[in-house]
Amino acid sequence: MSVTLDDVRAARERLDNPSVVRETPTDSCHSLSELSGAVVALKMEHLQRTGSFKTRGAYNKLVQVSSGAVERVVAASAGNHAQGVALAATTVGLPSTIVMPRNAPQAKVDATRSYGADVELTGDTFQAATTRAQQLARGDDRLFVHAYDDPAIVAGQGTLGFELYEQVPDVDTVIVPIGGGGLIGGVSVALEGIAPDVRVVGVQAAGAATVPQSLDKGAPVSIDHPDTIADGIATGGVSDLTLGLIESHVDEVLTVTDGEIAGAILLLLERAKQLVEGAGAAPVAALLSDELDVTGETVVPLLCGGNIDPARLQEVLDHAMADRIQLLRLRVRIDDQPGKMADISERIAGQGANIRHVRHERAVHDLDVGEAYLVFEVITSGRGQAENTVAAIENDGYEVERVN
C-alpha cells in the first residue's frame, strides 16, 4: 500500500460537503513569531466541526463505499477518529459502532455518540480498542475503518496539505503532530508533490514516541502503554504504510515533553486565544523548543485538534501555571495557636496574591508537639509577586518551604 499525489487530489474532489469537512482558516500569531524568530501562521484545523482533521480521511473513505455493500461501519479510536467516522458514517447513511478505551475523555465519548455512533468502551489502550473493533467488524457486511493504516484515510488527511499551502504559499516549514502517522503521511505527500522545497517536521510526545525507534529499525516499533497528556497522538505505534511515507517524505521528527505541551496549550490560550488539546499544541511546543531552528522562516504549525476534556484542561493549566510560579504551593511551619492562619493570610494578601486553598497538617513526623504546617495554594501574577510573597512570610519569622 502507498499513497500518491493523485490519491490526495482525488480525495480533495470528494470532500465537497462543507457540513462534514470545511476549509479551516490560518491566522498569523505575532507573539509566537516574536518567541520563535519566525513568521508564524497557525493552521486552525481544530475548528473543524468535530474539532479535528479526522473527518477528512473518514469522509474520503466512506463516501466511496458502494451502496448496499456495507451494513455497518466499525472503528477504534481514543476520540478524534471516533468522531470523524461517526459523522462521516451518519452523513453517508451508514450506522456505526466505535470502540473507545475506557479512559477516553468523556467529552470525546459524548461527542462521538452525538454524531450518531454506538460507542463501546473496552480496554485501557488504543491497541485494545482496535482488537475489539476488528472482532466486531468480522463479516462481509461490516467495514473496519482504521485510524491511519488505510490509503483512503491517509489521502483524505493529505488534503490539509493542499489547503494550507494555498493559504500560505510562502511557507518554509510545516510542523505536524504524529500519532499513527496518517496526517503527516498525507500532508507530506501533498507538499512534496506541489511544493518540494517546503520542510515537513513531525513531532511526537516523548511518552508516546515510536517513530524515532521505528526509523532507526526500519520497521514499525510499538509501545503498549503510551504515557502522555496528548491522548490524540497516543496511538502507541505507526503502520508499515505510514512509516514508509514518513521515511520517504518527512524531513525531521522531534519529540516534546508533556511539560512543553502543557506550556504550549497555555500560551495558545493567552496569546492566540485558541483552545487546543495536547495533540494540537504539540507542533507549537516543537516550534518553541531548542531542537528546531526556524529563524527567519515562515512556519505553519498544524493545530490539529481542539477536543480537550475539562478535567485534563484543569490539570494542564495547573501544571503550566506552576512552571510559571503563578500557582504557588507553600508549606509554612507554625506554632499551632489561634490566629496564625489569619496572620500569614494577611502577609499573602499584602502582596496582592490570592489564596485558593489552605489546610492544616499536624500528623507529620518532623513536627514537635504543638506545631503544625499550614499549606497554602496561592495564585500569583508571576515570579516577582511569588518571591515577594515568600519573603513577606519569612520576614515575619516563619519557616517557609515551596512544595511545587
PDB file of N, CA, C and O in Angstrom, residues 17 19 85 141 156 161 169 209 214 220 246 325 334 336 353 360 368 392 402:
ATOM      1  N   ASN A  17     -18.563  18.393   0.785  1.00  0.00           N
ATOM      2  CA  ASN A  17     -19.697  18.623   1.671  1.00  0.00           C
ATOM      3  C   ASN A  17     -19.221  19.425   2.879  1.00  0.00           C
ATOM      4  O   ASN A  17     -18.651  18.869   3.816  1.00  0.00           O
ATOM      5  N   SER A  19     -20.641  20.547   5.354  1.00  0.00           N
ATOM      6  CA  SER A  19     -21.213  20.178   6.656  1.00  0.00           C
ATOM      7  C   SER A  19     -20.391  19.080   7.329  1.00  0.00           C
ATOM      8  O   SER A  19     -20.552  18.828   8.523  1.00  0.00           O
ATOM      9  N   VAL A  85     -15.317   9.393  12.072  1.00  0.00           N
ATOM     10  CA  VAL A  85     -16.007   8.256  11.464  1.00  0.00           C
ATOM     11  C   VAL A  85     -17.505   8.327  11.750  1.00  0.00           C
ATOM     12  O   VAL A  85     -18.332   8.074  10.874  1.00  0.00           O
ATOM     13  N   ASP A 141     -20.541  -7.806   5.574  1.00  0.00           N
ATOM     14  CA  ASP A 141     -21.360  -6.595   5.531  1.00  0.00           C
ATOM     15  C   ASP A 141     -20.862  -5.522   6.499  1.00  0.00           C
ATOM     16  O   ASP A 141     -21.549  -4.532   6.725  1.00  0.00           O
ATOM     17  N   GLY A 156      -7.150  11.340   2.451  1.00  0.00           N
ATOM     18  CA  GLY A 156      -8.075  12.359   2.939  1.00  0.00           C
ATOM     19  C   GLY A 156      -7.397  13.345   3.871  1.00  0.00           C
ATOM     20  O   GLY A 156      -7.604  14.563   3.768  1.00  0.00           O
ATOM     21  N   GLY A 161      -2.750  19.425   3.422  1.00  0.00           N
ATOM     22  CA  GLY A 161      -1.529  19.971   2.848  1.00  0.00           C
ATOM     23  C   GLY A 161      -1.816  20.931   1.706  1.00  0.00           C
ATOM     24  O   GLY A 161      -1.223  22.015   1.616  1.00  0.00           O
ATOM     25  N   PRO A 169       1.299  30.417   0.729  1.00  0.00           N
ATOM     26  CA  PRO A 169       2.151  29.897  -0.345  1.00  0.00           C
ATOM     27  C   PRO A 169       3.639  30.141  -0.135  1.00  0.00           C
ATOM     28  O   PRO A 169       4.465  29.503  -0.805  1.00  0.00           O
ATOM     29  N   ALA A 209       6.441   8.272  21.865  1.00  0.00           N
ATOM     30  CA  ALA A 209       7.291   8.423  20.678  1.00  0.00           C
ATOM     31  C   ALA A 209       7.778   7.065  20.176  1.00  0.00           C
ATOM     32  O   ALA A 209       8.651   6.444  20.785  1.00  0.00           O
ATOM     33  N   SER A 214      11.330   3.498  15.227  1.00  0.00           N
ATOM     34  CA  SER A 214      10.894   2.822  14.008  1.00  0.00           C
ATOM     35  C   SER A 214      11.785   3.193  12.824  1.00  0.00           C
ATOM     36  O   SER A 214      12.130   2.337  11.999  1.00  0.00           O
ATOM     37  N   PRO A 220       8.025  -0.725  11.910  1.00  0.00           N
ATOM     38  CA  PRO A 220       7.242  -0.143  12.999  1.00  0.00           C
ATOM     39  C   PRO A 220       7.580  -0.745  14.360  1.00  0.00           C
ATOM     40  O   PRO A 220       7.655  -1.965  14.517  1.00  0.00           O
ATOM     41  N   ILE A 246       6.588   8.426   5.984  1.00  0.00           N
ATOM     42  CA  ILE A 246       7.457   9.285   6.803  1.00  0.00           C
ATOM     43  C   ILE A 246       8.907   9.171   6.333  1.00  0.00           C
ATOM     44  O   ILE A 246       9.609  10.180   6.173  1.00  0.00           O
ATOM     45  N   ILE A 325       5.322  29.823  38.124  1.00  0.00           N
ATOM     46  CA  ILE A 325       5.179  30.294  39.512  1.00  0.00           C
ATOM     47  C   ILE A 325       3.967  31.215  39.641  1.00  0.00           C
ATOM     48  O   ILE A 325       3.944  32.129  40.461  1.00  0.00           O
ATOM     49  N   ILE A 334       4.348  26.446  61.785  1.00  0.00           N
ATOM     50  CA  ILE A 334       3.790  27.372  62.766  1.00  0.00           C
ATOM     51  C   ILE A 334       3.694  26.708  64.133  1.00  0.00           C
ATOM     52  O   ILE A 334       3.687  25.491  64.261  1.00  0.00           O
ATOM     53  N   ASP A 336       1.036  25.870  66.691  1.00  0.00           N
ATOM     54  CA  ASP A 336      -0.379  25.630  66.420  1.00  0.00           C
ATOM     55  C   ASP A 336      -1.242  26.402  67.413  1.00  0.00           C
ATOM     56  O   ASP A 336      -1.814  25.853  68.368  1.00  0.00           O
ATOM     57  N   ALA A 353      -1.355  38.730  46.341  1.00  0.00           N
ATOM     58  CA  ALA A 353      -1.594  37.351  45.910  1.00  0.00           C
ATOM     59  C   ALA A 353      -2.914  36.868  46.498  1.00  0.00           C
ATOM     60  O   ALA A 353      -3.417  37.413  47.488  1.00  0.00           O
ATOM     61  N   HIS A 360      -4.447  22.544  57.246  1.00  0.00           N
ATOM     62  CA  HIS A 360      -3.521  22.217  58.333  1.00  0.00           C
ATOM     63  C   HIS A 360      -2.969  20.812  58.144  1.00  0.00           C
ATOM     64  O   HIS A 360      -3.688  19.906  57.711  1.00  0.00           O
ATOM     65  N   ASP A 368       7.279  19.048  66.078  1.00  0.00           N
ATOM     66  CA  ASP A 368       7.248  18.873  67.519  1.00  0.00           C
ATOM     67  C   ASP A 368       5.806  18.984  68.011  1.00  0.00           C
ATOM     68  O   ASP A 368       4.928  19.461  67.304  1.00  0.00           O
ATOM     69  N   ALA A 392       7.781  38.027  52.409  1.00  0.00           N
ATOM     70  CA  ALA A 392       6.940  38.672  53.413  1.00  0.00           C
ATOM     71  C   ALA A 392       6.619  37.721  54.561  1.00  0.00           C
ATOM     72  O   ALA A 392       6.591  38.127  55.732  1.00  0.00           O
ATOM     73  N   ARG A 402       8.691  25.966  49.623  1.00  0.00           N
ATOM     74  CA  ARG A 402       7.887  25.844  48.412  1.00  0.00           C
ATOM     75  C   ARG A 402       7.805  24.367  48.046  1.00  0.00           C
ATOM     76  O   ARG A 402       8.825  23.687  47.914  1.00  0.00           O
TER      77      ARG A 402
END
